[in-house]
PDB file of C-alpha atoms in Angstrom:
ATOM      1  CA  UNK A 113     -23.491 179.313  82.627  1.00  0.00           C
ATOM      2  CA  UNK A 114     -25.936 177.773  80.188  1.00  0.00           C
ATOM      3  CA  UNK A 115     -27.596 180.206  77.792  1.00  0.00           C
ATOM      4  CA  UNK A 116     -30.747 178.626  76.360  1.00  0.00           C
ATOM      5  CA  UNK A 117     -30.997 179.826  72.771  1.00  0.00           C
ATOM      6  CA  UNK A 118     -34.191 179.055  70.875  1.00  0.00           C
ATOM      7  CA  UNK A 119     -34.703 180.181  67.272  1.00  0.00           C
ATOM      8  CA  UNK A 120     -37.261 179.104  64.710  1.00  0.00           C
ATOM      9  CA  UNK A 121     -34.596 177.609  62.451  1.00  0.00           C
ATOM     10  CA  UNK A 122     -32.841 175.677  65.209  1.00  0.00           C
ATOM     11  CA  UNK A 123     -36.132 174.349  66.577  1.00  0.00           C
ATOM     12  CA  UNK A 124     -37.272 173.306  63.109  1.00  0.00           C
ATOM     13  CA  UNK A 125     -33.956 171.534  62.516  1.00  0.00           C
ATOM     14  CA  UNK A 126     -34.275 169.726  65.856  1.00  0.00           C
ATOM     15  CA  UNK A 127     -37.838 168.597  65.149  1.00  0.00           C
ATOM     16  CA  UNK A 128     -36.965 167.433  61.634  1.00  0.00           C
ATOM     17  CA  UNK A 129     -33.950 165.522  62.953  1.00  0.00           C
ATOM     18  CA  UNK A 130     -36.145 163.665  65.450  1.00  0.00           C
ATOM     19  CA  UNK A 131     -38.875 162.957  62.879  1.00  0.00           C
ATOM     20  CA  UNK A 132     -36.381 161.636  60.322  1.00  0.00           C
ATOM     21  CA  UNK A 133     -34.749 159.295  62.835  1.00  0.00           C
ATOM     22  CA  UNK A 134     -38.090 157.832  63.957  1.00  0.00           C
ATOM     23  CA  UNK A 135     -39.394 157.542  60.372  1.00  0.00           C
ATOM     24  CA  UNK A 136     -36.343 155.595  59.213  1.00  0.00           C
ATOM     25  CA  UNK A 137     -36.409 153.362  62.299  1.00  0.00           C
ATOM     26  CA  UNK A 138     -40.101 152.518  61.883  1.00  0.00           C
ATOM     27  CA  UNK A 139     -39.653 151.841  58.156  1.00  0.00           C
ATOM     28  CA  UNK A 140     -36.680 149.555  58.816  1.00  0.00           C
ATOM     29  CA  UNK A 141     -38.617 147.497  61.372  1.00  0.00           C
ATOM     30  CA  UNK A 142     -41.766 147.258  59.247  1.00  0.00           C
ATOM     31  CA  UNK A 143     -42.782 144.260  57.141  1.00  0.00           C
ATOM     32  CA  UNK A 144     -44.523 146.490  54.571  1.00  0.00           C
ATOM     33  CA  UNK A 145     -41.696 146.866  52.049  1.00  0.00           C
ATOM     34  CA  UNK A 146     -43.261 144.538  49.496  1.00  0.00           C
ATOM     35  CA  UNK A 147     -46.981 143.795  49.194  1.00  0.00           C
ATOM     36  CA  UNK A 148     -47.420 140.293  47.799  1.00  0.00           C
ATOM     37  CA  UNK A 149     -49.911 139.054  45.272  1.00  0.00           C
ATOM     38  CA  UNK A 150     -53.324 137.932  46.471  1.00  0.00           C
ATOM     39  CA  UNK A 151     -53.534 134.642  48.383  1.00  0.00           C
ATOM     40  CA  UNK A 152     -56.448 132.561  49.602  1.00  0.00           C
ATOM     41  CA  UNK A 153     -57.238 132.550  53.323  1.00  0.00           C
ATOM     42  CA  UNK A 154     -55.904 129.099  54.135  1.00  0.00           C
ATOM     43  CA  UNK A 155     -52.913 129.021  51.848  1.00  0.00           C
ATOM     44  CA  UNK A 156     -50.225 130.401  54.220  1.00  0.00           C
ATOM     45  CA  UNK A 157     -47.509 131.803  51.996  1.00  0.00           C
ATOM     46  CA  UNK A 158     -48.428 129.767  48.917  1.00  0.00           C
ATOM     47  CA  UNK A 159     -50.308 131.279  45.966  1.00  0.00           C
ATOM     48  CA  UNK A 160     -54.056 130.812  45.894  1.00  0.00           C
ATOM     49  CA  UNK A 161     -55.193 127.845  43.890  1.00  0.00           C
ATOM     50  CA  UNK A 162     -57.341 128.443  40.821  1.00  0.00           C
ATOM     51  CA  UNK A 163     -60.212 126.321  42.028  1.00  0.00           C
ATOM     52  CA  UNK A 164     -60.471 126.860  45.772  1.00  0.00           C
ATOM     53  CA  UNK A 165     -59.688 129.075  48.713  1.00  0.00           C
ATOM     54  CA  UNK A 166     -61.510 131.952  50.254  1.00  0.00           C
ATOM     55  CA  UNK A 167     -63.408 134.407  48.058  1.00  0.00           C
ATOM     56  CA  UNK A 168     -61.760 137.146  50.131  1.00  0.00           C
ATOM     57  CA  UNK A 169     -58.069 137.049  49.236  1.00  0.00           C
ATOM     58  CA  UNK A 170     -55.446 138.843  51.272  1.00  0.00           C
ATOM     59  CA  UNK A 171     -52.045 140.321  50.463  1.00  0.00           C
ATOM     60  CA  UNK A 172     -49.091 139.134  52.564  1.00  0.00           C
ATOM     61  CA  UNK A 173     -46.288 141.613  53.099  1.00  0.00           C
ATOM     62  CA  UNK A 174     -42.543 141.137  53.217  1.00  0.00           C
ATOM     63  CA  UNK A 175     -39.873 143.346  54.749  1.00  0.00           C
ATOM     64  CA  UNK A 176     -36.113 143.143  54.960  1.00  0.00           C
ATOM     65  CA  UNK A 177     -36.239 140.642  57.814  1.00  0.00           C
ATOM     66  CA  UNK A 178     -39.940 140.483  58.742  1.00  0.00           C
ATOM     67  CA  UNK A 179     -43.200 139.398  57.162  1.00  0.00           C
ATOM     68  CA  UNK A 180     -46.968 139.451  57.717  1.00  0.00           C
ATOM     69  CA  UNK A 181     -49.143 136.518  56.632  1.00  0.00           C
ATOM     70  CA  UNK A 182     -52.712 135.400  57.269  1.00  0.00           C
ATOM     71  CA  UNK A 183     -53.144 133.074  60.228  1.00  0.00           C
ATOM     72  CA  UNK A 184     -54.857 130.000  58.733  1.00  0.00           C
ATOM     73  CA  UNK A 185     -56.218 128.996  62.137  1.00  0.00           C
ATOM     74  CA  UNK A 186     -58.149 132.222  62.695  1.00  0.00           C
ATOM     75  CA  UNK A 187     -61.283 132.614  60.631  1.00  0.00           C
ATOM     76  CA  UNK A 188     -63.606 135.014  62.436  1.00  0.00           C
ATOM     77  CA  UNK A 189     -61.465 137.795  63.880  1.00  0.00           C
ATOM     78  CA  UNK A 190     -60.386 141.092  62.371  1.00  0.00           C
ATOM     79  CA  UNK A 191     -56.792 140.830  63.625  1.00  0.00           C
ATOM     80  CA  UNK A 192     -56.011 137.522  61.928  1.00  0.00           C
ATOM     81  CA  UNK A 193     -52.529 138.174  60.586  1.00  0.00           C
ATOM     82  CA  UNK A 194     -49.213 136.941  61.905  1.00  0.00           C
ATOM     83  CA  UNK A 195     -46.434 139.532  61.802  1.00  0.00           C
ATOM     84  CA  UNK A 196     -42.877 139.043  62.918  1.00  0.00           C
ATOM     85  CA  UNK A 197     -39.353 138.265  61.775  1.00  0.00           C
ATOM     86  CA  UNK A 198     -38.973 135.363  59.366  1.00  0.00           C
ATOM     87  CA  UNK A 199     -35.221 135.384  60.031  1.00  0.00           C
ATOM     88  CA  UNK A 200     -34.114 134.246  63.475  1.00  0.00           C
ATOM     89  CA  UNK A 201     -30.535 135.351  62.798  1.00  0.00           C
ATOM     90  CA  UNK A 202     -28.760 137.762  60.487  1.00  0.00           C
ATOM     91  CA  UNK A 203     -27.591 134.909  58.263  1.00  0.00           C
ATOM     92  CA  UNK A 204     -31.200 133.820  57.651  1.00  0.00           C
ATOM     93  CA  UNK A 205     -32.149 137.088  55.923  1.00  0.00           C
ATOM     94  CA  UNK A 206     -33.378 136.012  52.503  1.00  0.00           C
ATOM     95  CA  UNK A 207     -30.794 137.730  50.309  1.00  0.00           C
ATOM     96  CA  UNK A 208     -27.195 138.842  50.573  1.00  0.00           C
ATOM     97  CA  UNK A 209     -28.327 142.148  49.123  1.00  0.00           C
ATOM     98  CA  UNK A 210     -30.896 142.492  51.904  1.00  0.00           C
ATOM     99  CA  UNK A 211     -28.213 141.675  54.460  1.00  0.00           C
ATOM    100  CA  UNK A 212     -26.120 144.524  53.054  1.00  0.00           C
ATOM    101  CA  UNK A 213     -29.218 146.743  53.059  1.00  0.00           C
ATOM    102  CA  UNK A 214     -29.824 145.918  56.714  1.00  0.00           C
ATOM    103  CA  UNK A 215     -26.232 146.857  57.596  1.00  0.00           C
ATOM    104  CA  UNK A 216     -26.254 150.151  55.713  1.00  0.00           C
ATOM    105  CA  UNK A 217     -29.682 151.170  57.007  1.00  0.00           C
ATOM    106  CA  UNK A 218     -28.797 150.186  60.575  1.00  0.00           C
ATOM    107  CA  UNK A 219     -25.627 152.306  60.495  1.00  0.00           C
ATOM    108  CA  UNK A 220     -27.482 155.259  58.971  1.00  0.00           C
ATOM    109  CA  UNK A 221     -30.341 155.018  61.470  1.00  0.00           C
ATOM    110  CA  UNK A 222     -27.922 154.727  64.391  1.00  0.00           C
ATOM    111  CA  UNK A 223     -26.204 157.964  63.301  1.00  0.00           C
ATOM    112  CA  UNK A 224     -29.570 159.699  62.860  1.00  0.00           C
ATOM    113  CA  UNK A 225     -30.714 158.627  66.325  1.00  0.00           C
ATOM    114  CA  UNK A 226     -27.507 159.939  67.880  1.00  0.00           C
ATOM    115  CA  UNK A 227     -27.923 163.258  66.053  1.00  0.00           C
ATOM    116  CA  UNK A 228     -31.575 163.471  67.147  1.00  0.00           C
ATOM    117  CA  UNK A 229     -30.500 162.948  70.759  1.00  0.00           C
ATOM    118  CA  UNK A 230     -27.749 165.581  70.530  1.00  0.00           C
ATOM    119  CA  UNK A 231     -30.034 168.052  68.754  1.00  0.00           C
ATOM    120  CA  UNK A 232     -32.197 168.340  71.870  1.00  0.00           C
ATOM    121  CA  UNK A 233     -29.232 169.759  73.794  1.00  0.00           C
ATOM    122  CA  UNK A 234     -28.252 172.307  71.145  1.00  0.00           C
ATOM    123  CA  UNK A 235     -30.581 174.831  72.767  1.00  0.00           C
ATOM    124  CA  UNK A 236     -28.112 174.990  75.657  1.00  0.00           C
ATOM    125  CA  UNK A 237     -24.796 173.878  74.152  1.00  0.00           C
ATOM    126  CA  UNK A 238     -23.879 175.128  70.693  1.00  0.00           C
ATOM    127  CA  UNK A 239     -20.232 174.070  70.489  1.00  0.00           C
ATOM    128  CA  UNK A 240     -17.824 171.426  71.756  1.00  0.00           C
ATOM    129  CA  UNK A 241     -14.047 171.944  71.614  1.00  0.00           C
ATOM    130  CA  UNK A 242     -14.669 175.087  69.544  1.00  0.00           C
ATOM    131  CA  UNK A 243     -16.567 173.069  66.944  1.00  0.00           C
ATOM    132  CA  UNK A 244     -20.162 173.978  66.141  1.00  0.00           C
ATOM    133  CA  UNK A 245     -22.529 171.159  67.115  1.00  0.00           C
ATOM    134  CA  UNK A 246     -24.828 172.169  64.263  1.00  0.00           C
ATOM    135  CA  UNK A 247     -22.066 171.786  61.689  1.00  0.00           C
ATOM    136  CA  UNK A 248     -20.889 168.473  63.138  1.00  0.00           C
ATOM    137  CA  UNK A 249     -24.442 167.128  63.256  1.00  0.00           C
ATOM    138  CA  UNK A 250     -25.089 168.327  59.716  1.00  0.00           C
ATOM    139  CA  UNK A 251     -21.991 166.467  58.522  1.00  0.00           C
ATOM    140  CA  UNK A 252     -23.111 163.319  60.340  1.00  0.00           C
ATOM    141  CA  UNK A 253     -26.571 163.583  58.794  1.00  0.00           C
ATOM    142  CA  UNK A 254     -24.999 163.820  55.358  1.00  0.00           C
ATOM    143  CA  UNK A 255     -22.950 160.683  56.068  1.00  0.00           C
ATOM    144  CA  UNK A 256     -26.061 158.903  57.365  1.00  0.00           C
ATOM    145  CA  UNK A 257     -27.887 159.868  54.181  1.00  0.00           C
ATOM    146  CA  UNK A 258     -25.173 158.220  52.087  1.00  0.00           C
ATOM    147  CA  UNK A 259     -25.539 154.982  54.062  1.00  0.00           C
ATOM    148  CA  UNK A 260     -29.302 155.118  53.574  1.00  0.00           C
ATOM    149  CA  UNK A 261     -28.921 155.644  49.828  1.00  0.00           C
ATOM    150  CA  UNK A 262     -26.598 152.643  49.538  1.00  0.00           C
ATOM    151  CA  UNK A 263     -29.081 150.496  51.431  1.00  0.00           C
ATOM    152  CA  UNK A 264     -32.025 151.589  49.282  1.00  0.00           C
ATOM    153  CA  UNK A 265     -30.089 151.003  46.054  1.00  0.00           C
ATOM    154  CA  UNK A 266     -29.118 147.474  47.093  1.00  0.00           C
ATOM    155  CA  UNK A 267     -32.563 146.497  48.383  1.00  0.00           C
ATOM    156  CA  UNK A 268     -34.282 145.992  44.981  1.00  0.00           C
ATOM    157  CA  UNK A 269     -31.341 143.841  43.848  1.00  0.00           C
ATOM    158  CA  UNK A 270     -32.599 141.215  46.296  1.00  0.00           C
ATOM    159  CA  UNK A 271     -36.017 140.852  44.677  1.00  0.00           C
ATOM    160  CA  UNK A 272     -34.731 137.829  42.782  1.00  0.00           C
ATOM    161  CA  UNK A 273     -34.219 135.759  45.956  1.00  0.00           C
ATOM    162  CA  UNK A 274     -36.435 132.732  46.590  1.00  0.00           C
ATOM    163  CA  UNK A 275     -38.264 134.452  49.444  1.00  0.00           C
ATOM    164  CA  UNK A 276     -39.319 137.341  47.201  1.00  0.00           C
ATOM    165  CA  UNK A 277     -40.292 134.922  44.419  1.00  0.00           C
ATOM    166  CA  UNK A 278     -42.562 133.055  46.864  1.00  0.00           C
ATOM    167  CA  UNK A 279     -44.379 136.311  47.588  1.00  0.00           C
ATOM    168  CA  UNK A 280     -44.171 138.038  44.201  1.00  0.00           C
ATOM    169  CA  UNK A 281     -44.315 135.204  41.669  1.00  0.00           C
ATOM    170  CA  UNK A 282     -41.787 133.775  39.255  1.00  0.00           C
ATOM    171  CA  UNK A 283     -41.481 137.014  37.313  1.00  0.00           C
ATOM    172  CA  UNK A 284     -39.773 138.673  40.271  1.00  0.00           C
ATOM    173  CA  UNK A 285     -36.074 139.363  39.724  1.00  0.00           C
ATOM    174  CA  UNK A 286     -33.470 141.971  40.602  1.00  0.00           C
ATOM    175  CA  UNK A 287     -35.076 145.441  40.388  1.00  0.00           C
ATOM    176  CA  UNK A 288     -38.316 143.848  39.110  1.00  0.00           C
ATOM    177  CA  UNK A 289     -40.919 143.199  41.837  1.00  0.00           C
ATOM    178  CA  UNK A 290     -43.015 140.878  39.690  1.00  0.00           C
ATOM    179  CA  UNK A 291     -46.568 140.644  41.018  1.00  0.00           C
ATOM    180  CA  UNK A 292     -45.697 142.615  44.166  1.00  0.00           C
ATOM    181  CA  UNK A 293     -46.191 146.305  44.752  1.00  0.00           C
ATOM    182  CA  UNK A 294     -44.088 148.564  46.923  1.00  0.00           C
ATOM    183  CA  UNK A 295     -45.369 149.196  50.434  1.00  0.00           C
ATOM    184  CA  UNK A 296     -45.438 152.323  52.558  1.00  0.00           C
ATOM    185  CA  UNK A 297     -42.238 151.387  54.403  1.00  0.00           C
ATOM    186  CA  UNK A 298     -40.156 151.604  51.219  1.00  0.00           C
ATOM    187  CA  UNK A 299     -41.557 155.028  50.358  1.00  0.00           C
ATOM    188  CA  UNK A 300     -41.116 156.173  53.962  1.00  0.00           C
ATOM    189  CA  UNK A 301     -37.459 155.158  53.817  1.00  0.00           C
ATOM    190  CA  UNK A 302     -37.002 157.130  50.593  1.00  0.00           C
ATOM    191  CA  UNK A 303     -38.785 160.177  52.024  1.00  0.00           C
ATOM    192  CA  UNK A 304     -36.733 159.955  55.200  1.00  0.00           C
ATOM    193  CA  UNK A 305     -33.530 159.840  53.162  1.00  0.00           C
ATOM    194  CA  UNK A 306     -34.504 162.990  51.280  1.00  0.00           C
ATOM    195  CA  UNK A 307     -35.354 164.728  54.565  1.00  0.00           C
ATOM    196  CA  UNK A 308     -32.000 163.615  55.985  1.00  0.00           C
ATOM    197  CA  UNK A 309     -30.146 165.658  53.372  1.00  0.00           C
ATOM    198  CA  UNK A 310     -32.533 168.564  53.899  1.00  0.00           C
ATOM    199  CA  UNK A 311     -31.680 168.433  57.613  1.00  0.00           C
ATOM    200  CA  UNK A 312     -27.970 168.365  56.781  1.00  0.00           C
ATOM    201  CA  UNK A 313     -28.342 171.551  54.737  1.00  0.00           C
ATOM    202  CA  UNK A 314     -30.682 173.167  57.259  1.00  0.00           C
ATOM    203  CA  UNK A 315     -28.184 172.629  60.079  1.00  0.00           C
ATOM    204  CA  UNK A 316     -26.076 175.407  58.571  1.00  0.00           C
ATOM    205  CA  UNK A 317     -29.046 177.759  58.801  1.00  0.00           C
ATOM    206  CA  UNK A 318     -29.576 176.759  62.430  1.00  0.00           C
ATOM    207  CA  UNK A 319     -25.915 177.566  63.127  1.00  0.00           C
ATOM    208  CA  UNK A 320     -26.255 181.002  61.505  1.00  0.00           C
ATOM    209  CA  UNK A 321     -29.413 181.748  63.503  1.00  0.00           C
ATOM    210  CA  UNK A 322     -27.915 180.834  66.889  1.00  0.00           C
ATOM    211  CA  UNK A 323     -24.672 182.731  66.279  1.00  0.00           C
ATOM    212  CA  UNK A 324     -26.218 185.932  64.920  1.00  0.00           C
ATOM    213  CA  UNK A 325     -25.341 189.383  66.250  1.00  0.00           C
ATOM    214  CA  UNK A 326     -28.765 189.647  67.887  1.00  0.00           C
ATOM    215  CA  UNK A 327     -28.061 186.502  69.945  1.00  0.00           C
ATOM    216  CA  UNK A 328     -24.635 187.743  70.975  1.00  0.00           C
ATOM    217  CA  UNK A 329     -26.091 191.074  72.065  1.00  0.00           C
ATOM    218  CA  UNK A 330     -28.640 189.384  74.319  1.00  0.00           C
ATOM    219  CA  UNK A 331     -25.946 187.130  75.789  1.00  0.00           C
ATOM    220  CA  UNK A 332     -23.858 190.212  76.617  1.00  0.00           C
ATOM    221  CA  UNK A 333     -26.911 191.723  78.316  1.00  0.00           C
ATOM    222  CA  UNK A 334     -26.892 188.753  80.701  1.00  0.00           C
ATOM    223  CA  UNK A 335     -30.014 186.981  79.436  1.00  0.00           C
ATOM    224  CA  UNK A 336     -30.075 183.230  80.031  1.00  0.00           C
ATOM    225  CA  UNK A 337     -33.172 182.468  77.932  1.00  0.00           C
ATOM    226  CA  UNK A 338     -33.029 183.838  74.391  1.00  0.00           C
ATOM    227  CA  UNK A 339     -35.944 183.271  72.035  1.00  0.00           C
ATOM    228  CA  UNK A 340     -35.784 184.639  68.506  1.00  0.00           C
ATOM    229  CA  UNK A 341     -38.041 184.228  65.472  1.00  0.00           C
TER     230      UNK A 341
END
């Protein structure tokens, strides 16, 4: 018989696990990792010339495998940017460091998504083969966090690739973004990584809450739905 056990700590852990997985996935898919230096409207991905171009410059953005640039053929619409992958295959990603980043982040995000999916069922199933699901998920989240850290450490090493130089100027090099600034996706990935380790630690608290004496007493009383603060 399934005993649905809901505690504040287990619910908070479940919600955080889902939020972290979605945050990392959205950051990975975004083109807003680097915000390029100002360009003129009709210049595509080339720097604005000193004597011409639009008086309203824009800032192209560059991600691990995607980018957003101004559409030179659209002059009078608000949504006049082109966003999408610049790399049609894995081998076309601009830097070997970014390829490694993509692998590490993809593995970490995959683990986080699996944990987020399993966390939904922890209200009904708390153990498998006498192993606590909370402890197993916490361990997996810790492993995912390590993959994310490796990816984020390697990512700035790719700022010296030609693609980054085209967006950030000739002063761009490994761990130096040149004329670029860091976009929200990079900070979201860092924040998600920190939350991943917080979730890993908090999983132990969720395990303690769902296996407390109060829960066991209510199970022995025959209750199928147990809600505790």
